Structure formats: C-alpha cells, structure tokens
CSV table of C-alpha atoms and ligand atoms in Angstrom, one decimal:
chain,number,residue,atom,x,y,z
A,13,MET,CA,18.4,13.5,-8.4
A,14,ASN,CA,17.8,9.8,-8.3
A,15,ALA,CA,18.4,7.4,-5.5
A,16,GLU,CA,22.0,6.8,-6.2
A,17,ASN,CA,22.7,10.5,-6.1
A,18,PHE,CA,20.9,11.0,-2.9
A,19,GLN,CA,23.0,8.2,-1.4
A,20,ALA,CA,26.2,9.9,-2.7
A,21,GLY,CA,25.0,13.0,-1.0
A,22,GLU,CA,24.8,11.3,2.4
A,23,ARG,CA,28.6,11.3,2.5
A,24,LEU,CA,28.5,15.1,2.8
A,25,VAL,CA,25.3,15.8,4.7
A,26,ASN,CA,23.6,13.9,7.5
A,27,ALA,CA,21.7,10.9,6.0
A,28,ALA,CA,18.4,11.9,7.9
A,29,TYR,CA,18.5,15.3,6.3
A,30,VAL,CA,19.1,13.9,2.9
A,31,ARG,CA,16.3,11.5,3.3
A,32,GLN,CA,14.0,14.3,4.1
A,33,GLY,CA,15.2,16.2,1.1
A,34,SER,CA,14.5,13.2,-1.1
A,35,GLN,CA,11.0,12.9,0.3
A,36,GLY,CA,10.5,16.6,-0.5
A,37,ARG,CA,11.4,15.8,-4.1
A,38,ARG,CA,9.1,12.8,-4.1
A,39,ALA,CA,6.1,15.0,-3.5
A,40,HIS,CA,6.8,16.9,-6.7
A,41,GLU,CA,7.4,13.6,-8.6
A,42,LEU,CA,4.1,12.1,-7.4
A,43,ARG,CA,2.3,15.0,-9.1
A,44,VAL,CA,4.2,14.4,-12.3
A,45,ARG,CA,3.5,10.7,-12.2
A,46,ALA,CA,-0.3,11.3,-11.8
A,47,LEU,CA,-0.2,13.6,-14.8
A,48,LEU,CA,1.7,11.1,-16.9
A,49,GLU,CA,-0.5,8.2,-15.9
A,50,GLN,CA,-3.9,9.9,-16.1
A,51,GLY,CA,-3.2,12.7,-18.7
A,52,LYS,CA,-5.7,14.9,-16.9
A,53,CYS,CA,-5.6,18.4,-15.6
A,54,PRO,CA,-4.7,18.2,-11.9
A,55,GLU,CA,-7.5,19.4,-9.6
A,56,ALA,CA,-5.3,21.7,-7.5
A,57,GLY,CA,-2.8,23.9,-9.4
A,58,TRP,CA,0.9,23.1,-9.3
A,59,ASP,CA,3.3,25.5,-7.9
A,60,GLU,CA,6.0,27.0,-10.1
A,61,SER,CA,8.8,24.8,-8.7
A,62,THR,CA,7.0,21.6,-9.7
A,63,ILE,CA,6.2,22.9,-13.2
A,64,GLU,CA,9.8,24.1,-13.8
A,65,LEU,CA,11.2,20.8,-12.5
A,66,PHE,CA,9.0,18.9,-14.9
A,67,LEU,CA,9.8,21.2,-17.9
A,68,HIS,CA,13.5,20.8,-17.3
A,69,GLU,CA,13.2,17.1,-17.1
A,70,LEU,CA,11.3,17.1,-20.4
A,71,ALA,CA,13.9,19.3,-22.0
A,72,ILE,CA,16.9,17.1,-21.2
A,73,MET,CA,15.1,14.2,-22.9
A,74,ASP,CA,15.5,16.1,-26.2
A,75,SER,CA,18.7,15.5,-28.3
A,76,ASN,CA,19.6,19.1,-28.5
A,77,ASN,CA,20.3,18.9,-24.7
A,78,PHE,CA,22.2,15.6,-24.7
A,79,LEU,CA,25.7,16.1,-23.4
A,80,GLY,CA,27.3,13.8,-25.9
A,81,ASN,CA,25.2,14.8,-28.9
A,82,CYS,CA,26.9,15.6,-32.2
A,83,GLY,CA,24.4,16.9,-34.7
A,84,VAL,CA,25.2,16.6,-38.4
A,85,GLY,CA,21.7,17.2,-39.7
A,86,GLU,CA,20.0,20.4,-41.0
A,87,ARG,CA,17.7,20.7,-38.0
A,88,GLU,CA,19.5,20.0,-34.8
A,89,GLY,CA,17.7,22.4,-32.5
A,90,ARG,CA,20.6,24.9,-32.3
A,91,VAL,CA,19.8,28.3,-30.9
A,92,ALA,CA,22.1,31.3,-31.2
A,93,SER,CA,20.6,33.2,-28.3
A,94,GLU,CA,20.7,31.9,-24.8
A,95,LEU,CA,17.7,34.2,-24.0
A,96,VAL,CA,15.7,32.4,-26.7
A,97,ALA,CA,16.7,29.0,-25.3
A,98,ARG,CA,15.6,30.0,-21.8
A,99,ARG,CA,12.3,31.6,-23.1
A,100,HIS,CA,11.4,28.1,-24.4
A,101,TYR,CA,12.8,26.1,-21.5
A,102,ARG,CA,15.3,24.7,-24.0
A,103,LEU,CA,12.5,22.8,-25.8
A,104,ILE,CA,13.7,23.7,-29.3
A,105,HIS,CA,12.5,20.9,-31.5
A,106,GLY,CA,8.9,22.0,-31.7
A,107,ILE,CA,6.1,19.5,-32.3
A,108,GLY,CA,5.2,17.0,-35.0
A,109,ARG,CA,7.1,15.6,-37.9
A,110,SER,CA,7.1,16.5,-41.6
A,111,GLY,CA,3.9,14.6,-42.2
A,112,ASP,CA,1.8,15.1,-39.1
A,113,ILE,CA,1.6,17.6,-36.3
A,114,SER,CA,0.6,14.9,-33.8
A,115,ALA,CA,3.4,12.5,-34.7
A,116,VAL,CA,6.2,11.7,-32.3
A,117,GLN,CA,9.7,13.2,-33.1
A,118,PRO,CA,12.4,10.6,-32.5
A,119,LYS,CA,15.0,13.3,-31.8
A,120,ALA,CA,12.8,14.9,-29.2
A,121,ALA,CA,11.2,12.6,-26.8
A,122,GLY,CA,10.6,15.4,-24.3
A,123,SER,CA,8.9,17.7,-26.8
A,124,SER,CA,6.8,14.8,-28.1
A,125,LEU,CA,5.7,14.0,-24.6
A,126,LEU,CA,4.8,17.7,-24.0
A,127,ASN,CA,2.7,17.7,-27.1
A,128,LYS,CA,0.8,14.5,-26.2
A,129,LEU,CA,0.2,15.6,-22.6
A,130,THR,CA,-1.0,19.0,-23.6
A,131,ASN,CA,-3.6,17.6,-26.0
A,132,SER,CA,-4.7,15.2,-23.3
A,133,VAL,CA,-5.0,17.8,-20.6
A,134,VAL,CA,-6.8,20.2,-23.0
A,135,LEU,CA,-9.2,17.4,-23.9
A,136,ASP,CA,-9.9,16.9,-20.2
A,137,ILE,CA,-10.7,20.7,-19.8
A,138,ILE,CA,-12.9,20.8,-22.9
A,139,LYS,CA,-15.0,17.9,-21.4
A,140,LEU,CA,-15.1,19.5,-18.0
A,141,ALA,CA,-16.2,22.8,-19.6
A,142,GLY,CA,-19.3,21.1,-20.9
A,143,VAL,CA,-18.7,19.1,-24.1
A,144,LYS,CA,-18.5,15.7,-22.3
A,145,THR,CA,-18.5,13.5,-25.3
A,146,THR,CA,-15.6,15.1,-27.1
A,147,SER,CA,-13.4,12.2,-28.3
A,148,SER,CA,-10.2,14.0,-29.3
A,149,CYS,CA,-8.6,17.4,-29.8
A,150,PHE,CA,-5.3,18.9,-30.6
A,151,VAL,CA,-3.6,22.2,-30.1
A,152,VAL,CA,-2.5,23.9,-33.4
A,153,PRO,CA,0.0,26.8,-33.4
A,154,MET,CA,-2.3,29.0,-35.5
A,155,ALA,CA,-5.1,31.3,-34.3
A,156,THR,CA,-8.8,30.4,-34.8
A,157,GLY,CA,-9.3,31.7,-38.4
A,158,MET,CA,-6.4,29.6,-39.8
A,159,SER,CA,-7.5,26.6,-37.8
A,160,LEU,CA,-10.9,26.8,-39.4
A,161,THR,CA,-9.2,27.0,-42.8
A,162,LEU,CA,-7.4,23.7,-42.0
A,163,CYS,CA,-10.7,22.0,-41.1
A,164,PHE,CA,-12.3,23.2,-44.4
A,165,LEU,CA,-9.2,22.0,-46.4
A,166,THR,CA,-9.5,18.6,-44.7
A,167,LEU,CA,-13.2,18.3,-45.7
A,168,ARG,CA,-12.3,19.1,-49.3
A,169,HIS,CA,-10.9,15.6,-49.7
A,170,GLN,CA,-14.1,14.0,-48.5
A,171,ARG,CA,-16.3,16.2,-50.8
A,172,PRO,CA,-14.4,16.9,-54.0
A,173,LYS,CA,-17.4,18.4,-55.7
A,174,ALA,CA,-18.3,20.9,-53.0
A,175,ARG,CA,-17.7,24.6,-53.6
A,176,TYR,CA,-19.9,26.3,-51.1
A,177,ILE,CA,-19.9,26.9,-47.3
A,178,ILE,CA,-23.2,27.8,-45.7
A,179,TRP,CA,-22.5,30.5,-43.2
A,180,PRO,CA,-25.0,32.2,-40.9
A,181,ARG,CA,-23.7,35.8,-41.0
A,182,ILE,CA,-21.4,36.9,-38.2
A,183,ASP,CA,-19.5,40.2,-38.8
A,184,GLN,CA,-16.0,39.2,-38.0
A,185,LYS,CA,-13.4,39.3,-40.7
A,186,SER,CA,-11.3,36.3,-39.8
A,187,CYS,CA,-14.1,33.7,-39.9
A,188,PHE,CA,-15.2,35.0,-43.3
A,189,LYS,CA,-11.6,34.9,-44.6
A,190,SER,CA,-11.0,31.4,-43.2
A,191,MET,CA,-13.4,30.2,-45.9
A,192,ILE,CA,-12.0,32.4,-48.7
A,193,THR,CA,-8.4,31.3,-47.9
A,194,ALA,CA,-9.4,27.7,-48.1
A,195,GLY,CA,-10.8,28.4,-51.6
A,196,PHE,CA,-14.5,28.1,-51.0
A,197,GLU,CA,-17.4,30.4,-51.7
A,198,PRO,CA,-19.2,31.5,-48.5
A,199,VAL,CA,-23.0,31.5,-48.8
A,200,VAL,CA,-24.1,34.2,-46.4
A,201,ILE,CA,-27.4,33.5,-44.5
A,202,GLU,CA,-28.8,36.7,-43.1
A,203,ASN,CA,-30.0,36.5,-39.5
A,204,VAL,CA,-33.5,37.1,-38.3
A,205,LEU,CA,-34.5,39.7,-35.8
A,206,GLU,CA,-36.4,38.3,-32.8
A,207,GLY,CA,-37.0,41.0,-30.3
A,208,ASP,CA,-33.6,42.7,-30.0
A,209,GLU,CA,-31.8,39.5,-30.9
A,210,LEU,CA,-30.3,38.4,-34.2
A,211,ARG,CA,-30.8,34.7,-34.6
A,212,THR,CA,-30.1,31.9,-37.1
A,213,ASP,CA,-32.6,31.7,-40.0
A,214,LEU,CA,-33.1,28.0,-40.1
A,215,GLN,CA,-35.5,28.0,-42.9
A,216,ALA,CA,-33.1,30.0,-45.1
A,217,VAL,CA,-30.4,27.5,-44.3
A,218,GLU,CA,-32.5,24.6,-45.4
A,219,ALA,CA,-33.8,26.4,-48.4
A,220,LYS,CA,-30.2,27.2,-49.5
A,221,ILE,CA,-29.2,23.5,-49.1
A,222,LEU,CA,-32.0,22.4,-51.3
A,223,ASP,CA,-31.3,25.2,-53.8
A,224,LEU,CA,-27.5,24.4,-54.1
A,225,GLY,CA,-27.7,20.6,-53.7
A,226,ALA,CA,-26.1,18.9,-50.7
A,227,ASP,CA,-23.2,17.5,-52.7
A,228,ASN,CA,-22.1,21.0,-53.7
A,229,ILE,CA,-21.9,22.2,-50.1
A,230,LEU,CA,-18.7,21.6,-48.2
A,231,CYS,CA,-20.2,22.2,-44.8
A,232,VAL,CA,-22.3,24.4,-42.6
A,233,HIS,CA,-20.0,26.9,-40.7
A,234,SER,CA,-21.8,28.1,-37.5
A,235,THR,CA,-20.7,30.3,-34.6
A,236,THR,CA,-21.3,30.2,-30.9
A,237,SER,CA,-19.5,33.2,-29.2
A,238,CYS,CA,-20.3,36.5,-30.9
A,239,PHE,CA,-21.1,40.2,-30.2
A,240,ALA,CA,-24.6,41.0,-29.1
A,241,PRO,CA,-27.2,41.6,-30.4
A,242,ARG,CA,-26.3,38.5,-32.4
A,243,VAL,CA,-26.6,35.4,-30.2
A,244,PRO,CA,-25.0,32.0,-30.6
A,245,ASP,CA,-26.4,30.0,-33.6
A,246,ARG,CA,-29.2,27.5,-33.1
A,247,LEU,CA,-26.7,24.7,-33.0
A,248,GLU,CA,-29.0,21.9,-32.2
A,249,GLU,CA,-31.3,22.6,-35.1
A,250,LEU,CA,-28.4,23.3,-37.5
A,251,ALA,CA,-26.8,20.0,-36.4
A,252,GLU,CA,-30.0,18.2,-37.1
A,253,ILE,CA,-30.2,19.8,-40.6
A,254,CYS,CA,-26.6,18.7,-41.3
A,255,MET,CA,-27.5,15.2,-40.2
A,256,LYS,CA,-30.6,15.1,-42.4
A,257,TYR,CA,-28.8,16.2,-45.5
A,258,ASP,CA,-25.5,14.5,-44.7
A,259,ILE,CA,-23.5,17.7,-44.7
A,260,PRO,CA,-20.5,18.3,-42.4
A,261,HIS,CA,-20.8,20.9,-39.7
A,262,ILE,CA,-17.9,23.0,-38.4
A,263,VAL,CA,-18.5,25.2,-35.4
A,264,ASN,CA,-16.5,28.4,-34.7
A,265,ASN,CA,-16.4,28.4,-30.9
A,266,ALA,CA,-13.8,31.2,-30.7
A,267,TYR,CA,-14.2,32.3,-27.1
A,268,GLY,CA,-17.0,29.8,-26.2
A,269,VAL,CA,-15.0,27.5,-23.9
A,270,GLN,CA,-15.4,30.1,-21.1
A,271,SER,CA,-19.2,29.9,-21.3
A,272,SER,CA,-21.1,26.9,-20.1
A,273,LYS,CA,-24.0,28.0,-22.4
A,274,CYS,CA,-21.8,27.8,-25.6
A,275,MET,CA,-20.3,24.5,-24.5
A,276,HIS,CA,-23.8,23.1,-23.8
A,277,LEU,CA,-25.0,24.1,-27.3
A,278,ILE,CA,-22.1,22.2,-28.8
A,279,GLN,CA,-22.9,19.1,-26.7
A,280,GLN,CA,-26.5,19.2,-27.5
A,281,GLY,CA,-25.8,19.7,-31.2
A,282,ALA,CA,-23.5,16.7,-31.2
A,283,ARG,CA,-26.1,14.6,-29.3
A,284,ARG,CA,-29.0,15.5,-31.5
A,285,GLY,CA,-27.4,15.9,-34.9
A,286,ARG,CA,-24.0,16.4,-36.6
A,287,ILE,CA,-21.0,18.4,-35.6
A,288,ASP,CA,-17.7,17.3,-37.2
A,289,ALA,CA,-15.3,19.7,-35.4
A,290,PHE,CA,-15.4,22.8,-33.2
A,291,VAL,CA,-12.6,25.3,-33.0
A,292,GLN,CA,-11.6,27.6,-30.1
A,293,SER,CA,-9.0,30.1,-29.5
A,294,LEU,CA,-6.3,29.5,-26.8
A,295,ASP,CA,-5.7,33.1,-25.9
A,296,LYS,CA,-9.4,34.0,-25.6
A,297,ASN,CA,-10.2,31.1,-23.4
A,298,PHE,CA,-7.1,30.4,-21.4
A,299,MET,CA,-5.3,33.7,-21.0
A,300,VAL,CA,-2.2,32.9,-22.9
A,301,PRO,CA,-0.5,34.9,-25.7
A,302,VAL,CA,-2.1,34.9,-29.1
A,303,GLY,CA,-0.9,32.1,-31.4
A,304,GLY,CA,-2.8,28.9,-30.8
A,305,ALA,CA,-6.2,27.2,-31.2
A,306,ILE,CA,-7.8,23.9,-30.2
A,307,ILE,CA,-9.5,21.8,-32.9
A,308,ALA,CA,-11.8,19.3,-31.2
A,309,GLY,CA,-14.4,16.8,-32.3
A,310,PHE,CA,-16.4,13.6,-31.8
A,311,SER,CA,-14.6,11.3,-34.2
A,312,ASP,CA,-11.0,10.3,-33.6
A,313,SER,CA,-10.4,9.5,-37.2
A,314,PHE,CA,-11.7,12.9,-38.5
A,315,ILE,CA,-9.6,14.9,-35.9
A,316,GLN,CA,-6.6,12.8,-36.8
A,317,GLU,CA,-7.2,13.5,-40.5
A,318,ILE,CA,-7.1,17.2,-39.8
A,319,SER,CA,-3.8,16.9,-37.8
A,320,LYS,CA,-2.4,15.0,-40.8
A,321,MET,CA,-3.3,17.8,-43.1
A,322,TYR,CA,-0.9,20.2,-41.3
A,323,PRO,CA,2.2,20.2,-43.5
A,324,GLY,CA,5.4,19.9,-41.6
A,325,ARG,CA,6.5,20.6,-38.0
A,326,ALA,CA,5.1,23.3,-35.8
A,327,SER,CA,5.9,25.6,-32.9
A,328,ALA,CA,5.5,24.1,-29.5
A,329,SER,CA,5.1,27.5,-27.8
A,330,PRO,CA,1.2,27.5,-27.8
A,331,SER,CA,1.2,24.0,-26.4
A,332,LEU,CA,3.8,24.8,-23.8
A,333,ASP,CA,1.9,28.0,-22.7
A,334,ALA,CA,-1.4,26.1,-22.5
A,335,LEU,CA,0.1,23.3,-20.5
A,336,ILE,CA,1.9,25.6,-18.0
A,337,THR,CA,-1.3,27.6,-17.6
A,338,LEU,CA,-3.5,24.6,-17.0
A,339,LEU,CA,-1.1,23.0,-14.6
A,340,SER,CA,-0.7,26.2,-12.6
A,341,LEU,CA,-4.5,26.8,-12.5
A,342,GLY,CA,-5.7,23.3,-12.0
A,343,THR,CA,-9.3,22.5,-12.7
A,344,LYS,CA,-10.2,24.3,-9.5
A,345,GLY,CA,-8.5,27.5,-10.6
A,346,TYR,CA,-10.1,27.3,-14.1
A,347,HIS,CA,-13.5,26.8,-12.7
A,348,GLN,CA,-13.0,29.7,-10.3
A,349,LEU,CA,-12.2,31.9,-13.3
A,350,LEU,CA,-15.3,30.7,-15.1
A,351,ARG,CA,-17.4,31.4,-12.1
A,352,GLU,CA,-16.0,34.9,-11.7
A,353,ARG,CA,-16.6,35.6,-15.4
A,354,LYS,CA,-20.2,34.7,-15.0
A,355,GLU,CA,-20.7,36.9,-12.0
A,356,MET,CA,-18.9,39.7,-13.7
A,357,PHE,CA,-21.3,39.4,-16.7
A,358,SER,CA,-24.3,39.9,-14.3
A,359,TYR,CA,-22.6,42.8,-12.7
A,360,LEU,CA,-21.7,44.4,-16.1
A,361,SER,CA,-25.3,43.9,-17.4
A,362,ASN,CA,-26.9,45.5,-14.3
A,363,GLU,CA,-24.6,48.4,-14.3
A,364,VAL,CA,-24.8,49.1,-18.0
A,365,LYS,CA,-28.6,48.8,-17.7
A,366,LYS,CA,-28.6,51.5,-15.0
A,367,LEU,CA,-26.3,53.8,-16.9
A,368,ALA,CA,-28.3,53.3,-20.1
A,369,GLU,CA,-31.6,54.2,-18.5
A,370,SER,CA,-30.1,57.4,-17.0
A,371,TYR,CA,-29.4,58.5,-20.6
A,372,ASN,CA,-32.9,57.4,-22.0
A,373,GLU,CA,-31.2,54.4,-23.6
A,374,ARG,CA,-31.7,50.7,-23.1
A,375,LEU,CA,-29.7,47.6,-22.4
A,376,LEU,CA,-30.7,45.6,-25.5
A,377,ASP,CA,-32.6,42.4,-24.5
A,378,THR,CA,-30.3,39.6,-25.7
A,379,PRO,CA,-30.7,36.8,-23.1
A,380,HIS,CA,-29.2,34.2,-25.4
A,381,ASN,CA,-25.8,35.9,-25.5
A,382,PRO,CA,-23.8,34.8,-22.4
A,383,ILE,CA,-20.7,36.9,-22.9
A,384,SER,CA,-21.4,40.1,-24.9
A,385,LEU,CA,-24.1,42.7,-24.3
A,386,ALA,CA,-25.2,45.9,-26.1
A,387,MET,CA,-26.6,49.3,-25.1
A,388,SER,CA,-28.6,51.3,-27.5
A,389,LEU,CA,-27.3,54.7,-28.7
A,390,LYS,CA,-30.6,56.1,-30.1
A,391,GLU,CA,-30.1,59.6,-28.8
A,392,LEU,CA,-26.7,59.9,-30.5
A,393,ASP,CA,-28.3,58.6,-33.7
A,394,GLU,CA,-30.8,61.4,-33.5
A,395,GLN,CA,-28.2,64.0,-32.6
A,396,ASN,CA,-25.9,63.7,-35.6
A,397,PRO,CA,-24.3,60.8,-37.5
A,398,GLU,CA,-20.8,61.6,-36.2
A,399,ALA,CA,-21.7,61.5,-32.6
A,400,VAL,CA,-21.7,57.7,-32.5
A,401,THR,CA,-18.3,57.4,-34.1
A,402,GLN,CA,-17.1,60.2,-31.8
A,403,LEU,CA,-18.1,58.2,-28.8
A,404,GLY,CA,-16.0,55.3,-30.1
A,405,SER,CA,-12.9,57.5,-30.5
A,406,MET,CA,-13.5,59.2,-27.1
A,407,LEU,CA,-13.6,55.8,-25.4
A,408,PHE,CA,-10.4,54.8,-27.3
A,409,THR,CA,-8.5,57.8,-26.2
A,410,ARG,CA,-9.6,57.1,-22.6
A,411,GLN,CA,-8.0,53.7,-22.8
A,412,VAL,CA,-11.2,51.8,-22.9
A,413,SER,CA,-10.4,48.8,-25.0
A,414,GLY,CA,-12.8,46.2,-26.3
A,415,ALA,CA,-15.9,48.4,-26.1
A,416,ARG,CA,-17.2,48.5,-29.6
A,417,VAL,CA,-19.4,51.3,-31.0
A,418,VAL,CA,-21.5,50.2,-33.9
A,419,SER,CA,-23.1,52.8,-36.1
A,420,LEU,CA,-25.7,52.1,-38.7
A,421,GLY,CA,-25.1,51.6,-42.3
A,422,ILE,CA,-21.3,50.8,-42.5
A,423,LEU,CA,-20.4,49.3,-45.9
A,424,GLN,CA,-17.4,47.0,-45.7
A,425,THR,CA,-15.9,44.9,-48.4
A,426,VAL,CA,-14.1,41.7,-47.2
A,427,SER,CA,-12.4,39.7,-49.9
A,428,GLY,CA,-14.6,41.1,-52.6
A,429,TYR,CA,-17.9,40.5,-50.7
A,430,THR,CA,-19.7,43.7,-49.6
A,431,PHE,CA,-21.5,43.6,-46.3
A,432,LYS,CA,-24.2,46.2,-45.6
A,433,GLY,CA,-24.4,47.3,-42.0
A,434,PHE,CA,-21.1,45.7,-41.3
A,435,MET,CA,-20.3,44.9,-37.6
A,436,ALA,CA,-24.0,44.7,-36.8
A,437,HIS,CA,-24.4,41.2,-38.3
A,438,THR,CA,-27.4,42.5,-40.4
A,439,ASP,CA,-28.0,44.9,-43.2
A,440,LYS,CA,-29.9,47.3,-41.0
A,441,TYR,CA,-30.3,47.1,-37.3
A,442,GLN,CA,-32.8,49.2,-35.4
A,443,CYS,CA,-30.3,51.6,-33.8
A,444,SER,CA,-26.6,52.2,-33.2
A,445,TYR,CA,-25.2,50.6,-30.1
A,446,LEU,CA,-22.3,50.0,-27.9
A,447,ASN,CA,-20.9,46.5,-27.1
A,448,ALA,CA,-19.1,45.4,-24.0
A,449,ALA,CA,-18.1,41.8,-23.0
A,450,SER,CA,-17.4,40.0,-19.8
A,451,ALA,CA,-14.5,37.7,-20.8
A,452,ILE,CA,-12.4,35.4,-18.6
A,453,GLY,CA,-10.1,37.4,-16.3
A,454,MET,CA,-12.2,40.5,-16.2
A,455,LYS,CA,-12.2,42.3,-12.9
A,456,LYS,CA,-14.8,44.4,-11.1
A,457,GLU,CA,-12.4,47.4,-11.4
A,458,ASP,CA,-12.4,47.0,-15.2
A,459,VAL,CA,-16.2,47.3,-15.2
A,460,ASP,CA,-16.3,50.2,-12.7
A,461,MET,CA,-13.7,52.2,-14.6
A,462,PHE,CA,-15.4,51.5,-17.9
A,463,LEU,CA,-18.7,52.7,-16.6
A,464,LYS,CA,-17.2,55.8,-15.1
A,465,ARG,CA,-15.4,56.7,-18.3
A,466,LEU,CA,-18.5,55.9,-20.5
A,467,ASP,CA,-20.6,58.1,-18.2
A,468,LYS,CA,-18.2,61.0,-18.7
A,469,CYS,CA,-18.1,60.5,-22.5
A,470,LEU,CA,-21.9,60.4,-22.8
A,471,LYS,CA,-22.3,63.4,-20.5
A,472,ALA,CA,-19.8,65.3,-22.7
A,473,LEU,CA,-21.6,64.4,-25.9
A,474,ARG,CA,-24.9,65.6,-24.4
A,475,LYS,CA,-23.3,68.9,-23.2
A,476,GLY,CA,-21.8,69.3,-26.7
A,477,LYS,CA,-25.3,68.9,-28.2
A,478,ASP,CA,-26.8,71.6,-25.9
A,479,GLN,CA,-24.0,74.1,-26.7
A,480,LYS,CA,-23.9,73.1,-30.4
A,481,ASP,CA,-20.2,72.9,-30.0
A,482,SER,CA,-17.8,70.2,-30.8
A,483,PRO,CA,-18.3,67.9,-27.9
A,484,MET,CA,-14.6,67.0,-27.9
A,485,LEU,CA,-13.8,70.4,-26.5
A,486,ASN,CA,-16.0,69.9,-23.5
A,487,ILE,CA,-14.6,66.8,-22.1
A,488,ASP,CA,-13.4,66.8,-18.5
A,489,ILE,CA,-10.4,64.6,-18.4
A,490,ASP,CA,-11.1,61.6,-16.2
A,491,SER,CA,-9.4,62.1,-12.9
A,492,ASP,CA,-7.4,58.9,-13.2
A,493,MET,CA,-6.5,59.8,-16.8
A,494,GLU,CA,-5.0,63.0,-15.5
A,495,LYS,CA,-2.8,61.1,-13.2
A,496,CYS,CA,-1.1,59.2,-16.0
A,497,ASN,CA,-1.4,62.2,-18.3
A,498,ILE,CA,-2.5,60.1,-21.3
A,499,GLU,CA,-4.0,63.0,-23.2
A,500,GLY,CA,-0.8,64.9,-22.8
A,501,ASP,CA,1.2,62.0,-24.2
A,502,ILE,CA,-1.1,61.6,-27.2
A,503,GLN,CA,-0.9,65.3,-28.1
A,504,HIS,CA,2.9,65.5,-27.9
B,625,LIG,C1,-11.5,35.7,-32.5
B,625,LIG,C2,-12.5,35.3,-33.4
B,625,LIG,C3,-12.2,34.6,-34.6
B,625,LIG,C4,-10.8,34.3,-35.0
B,625,LIG,O1,-9.9,35.2,-34.9
B,625,LIG,P1,-8.3,34.7,-34.8
B,625,LIG,O2,-7.6,36.0,-34.8
B,625,LIG,O3,-8.1,33.9,-36.1
B,625,LIG,O4,-8.2,33.9,-33.6
B,625,LIG,C5,-13.3,34.2,-35.3
B,625,LIG,N1,-14.5,34.4,-35.0
B,625,LIG,C6,-14.9,35.1,-33.9
B,625,LIG,C7,-16.3,35.2,-33.5
B,625,LIG,C8,-13.9,35.5,-33.0
B,625,LIG,O5,-14.2,36.1,-31.9
C-alpha cells in the first residue's frame, strides 16, 4: 500500500493505528531499498514476509500481471496451471532476451530486476567467500558441466586454431564431457602421487604445452573441489604457466565456494597468474535444487562475452531460488553454515580415523583436500576382489548416500576415451578406499549414523570372511533401519 491508500484506510480504522501499520510496512521496505541501492547480500537474513512482499512487487511489474494487458504476441507469459504460476511467484517471463542472458526484457521489468539483483548479490557472496577481486559473475540455468561448455565455446572465438584442452585428470564424467560436448580434445595430464595425495603434475602440463604449441591449446581446465585422495590443483602455478604461455585458464570450482581453501586458491591464482573464469554449482554450494551454476571471472568484458554466447532466453528459477536463499540466510547465516561445515569436516576426519584404525585401516593423509576424505580398504582388497564392491552396495542398501567405495582397476570409457583405474583419478592407486565428504548443511547426526552403519558393514564383512560365507547373510540390520523396515521394502 502507498501513502494514498493508507490515508484512505484512515476513514475506516483509527488513524493512529493505520500510521503504526504503515510504519510496520516501512521496516520491510527499508530492507528492500537497501538491497536495491547496494545490491549486496543483507547481513541479517530476511524473514519470509519481507521476501514474499518483495517477490510479489517484482511480479506485478511484469506485463503478464498487468491488469489491462492484452497480449497478441507468441510469448506473453501465459500459464495454464495456477499451481505453476504460484510455484514461480508469477514471474513467468524468465530472464534474458534472444541475444543475451543478461539483457533486460522490456516486457518484464520485475524479472529483469530479479536477474540483475541476483547476479549482484551472488557476486557479493563470491567475494565474501574469498575471491575478493572477482569483477563480475552471472547465474546460468544450467548445471556446472554445461556451464563449463559455454565457457569453452566462448573461448573458441578468441582462439580459432585451438583444438586441445589441457586437463589435469579428475575422474568425474561431467567435467570430461563438458570439453567433448564443446567439440574439443581433452589432453589428460595424469596426477602425481605425493604421500597419499594425488597432485597436479606441473612439469607434464608445461611439457604438453610446448609439445602441442600454445596456439593449438584452447585453455587449461583445472579443478579445485574433488574427491580425495586427489586434492585441488596447484592453481597458483597453473595460473602462472597460463600467463607465461598466454593460454586461457578455466577453473572448475564445482563445490568450492563452501571452502575457504578452494576460494583462496582461486584468488591466489588470479593474483599471481591467469584465471579467465571459474565455475561453481548453485546446488552444491547454496543448498538449492539442481539446475544452476555461477560463471565468474576477473574481466567484465570476458564474462559478458560468455553471457552473450547463451542463445536465447532462460529459466529464472535458479536465479530466483538463489536470491530467496541468500536473502533468507543473510551473510551471517551463510558464514554460519560455512563454519559448521568446517567443524563437521574435523569431526568426520577424527571419527573416520578412529574407526579405520580399529579395522587395521588408515585415514589417508590428504591435508590439501578441505572437503573430501578417504579411508583405506586394504583388508578388503586382500580378502577378495568382490568384498570392496560389496561394501558399496551394503552401504547403499543401508541408505548411506554419498559414500563412495573405490576399488582398484576399474576400466571406464567416457566419450570414447578409456580411463584406467577410473574413479581413483589415477591408473593405479595403492589400495581401494572409501570416500566421505563434509559438505554444506551436513549435520553431526549424519556423521554419527554413517559411522555406525559403516562399522556394522565392516564388522559383517569381517565375520563373513571368518566363516567363509557370503557376508551378506550375516548382517544384523541396523536398529534404526529395522524401525523404518527398509530391507523389507526393498525385498518386496
Ligand atoms: C558436480 C561436479 C561437476 C559438474 O556436475 P554438474 O552435474 O554438471 O553440476 C563437475 N566436476 C566436479 C568435480 C563436480 O563435483
């Protein structure tokens, strides 16, 4: 309501009460004004009523919600289902125009404002999370792999001769496919073993550049967040090599925003050498549904060039989810989540270490990996080759998700390229192992329940060995599993 409406209300309700009501509204509006003026994530999170008020105001700025609108075009933001309209707060026009995902849509001032604000708030968070010199970024309604593809396709125009992408090996299919889909040939650089850690082979990278010729290389494609025992790439040195040979550098920072170490590596890389863009997942870092990524960088013109490569309009949903989430958390809430994640990582490490030792196994020593850890499975390797895979399926049926059992010697072909020892980031690692990660939002109860179930599985496998029986037959069903009768459900 505006001032005129409040005044009209005074005919019906005591003017003093109406005044108080209008002051109540003003408090919400002051928050909205600060957001519009500064474009920054508020420190304290907003409550739902402010967020909804704001979203409704944005929506009625779009032509599909004009009371007198008569649409005679082919895209008028009509929605058949009222449920769908509500699911999107009646923001139906999406973002961008046919030529540019960041362009303003004249029919939809509210959606355009939403898009600009989201990018601005997200930039603020990226800086606060550690990459202080980031100059611009934008949200794309595609997951990380496709967003990397968009970056590679943008570079193609700058380097028409280039066919190759130098890629320190990380065994994750979507980052490999992001290069194939863009039409380039990945040049896999095997990692080197240092202690238990798998690290970037800088000499091999440089040798490959000299061998192929800098002009034939589209870019170096490095990775921060990854499964242990691989650790984040040596970004600083890679960025220096890229600067030396004048080769672009794209960083896959899939779930790295949640780790100050990963963000610090990117900042240092950009300070000391060359990083053109870094790409991160929205769902993995901000606890929103899958569907969006952030493309960020240090040159406004390059980031703008990428956003102009996007053909056509795009869904506003990932932007809307990100904005709602950041407004409701505030910087305080997000920092709190990051702190808790870090504490949970220490807790998880300590507890896995204890459990590992009680089974004559080891927590692998991977101090450079801030999110993922690994526990050796040497005993199972010695027992029989199936025991390791069996542990994987045992954990799965016990509803442990995200734990990843890696057995030795898996051959996997991805887009015609065969990887030896797939999943382990190297042809032959020293032993099989189990991964677990402490990602944003993880709770102590998750860790405790995981360890309890893992302990039971390992015990059962050991007992199975002693009795030379199928260990599957000797499993005591977890007491909390019995309660929800999962095993029963699966068998029926
Ligand atoms: C999640 C992830 C990706 C990308 O996966 P999307 O499904 O495209 O988001 C790439 N690399 C790594 C290391 C990842 O964790």
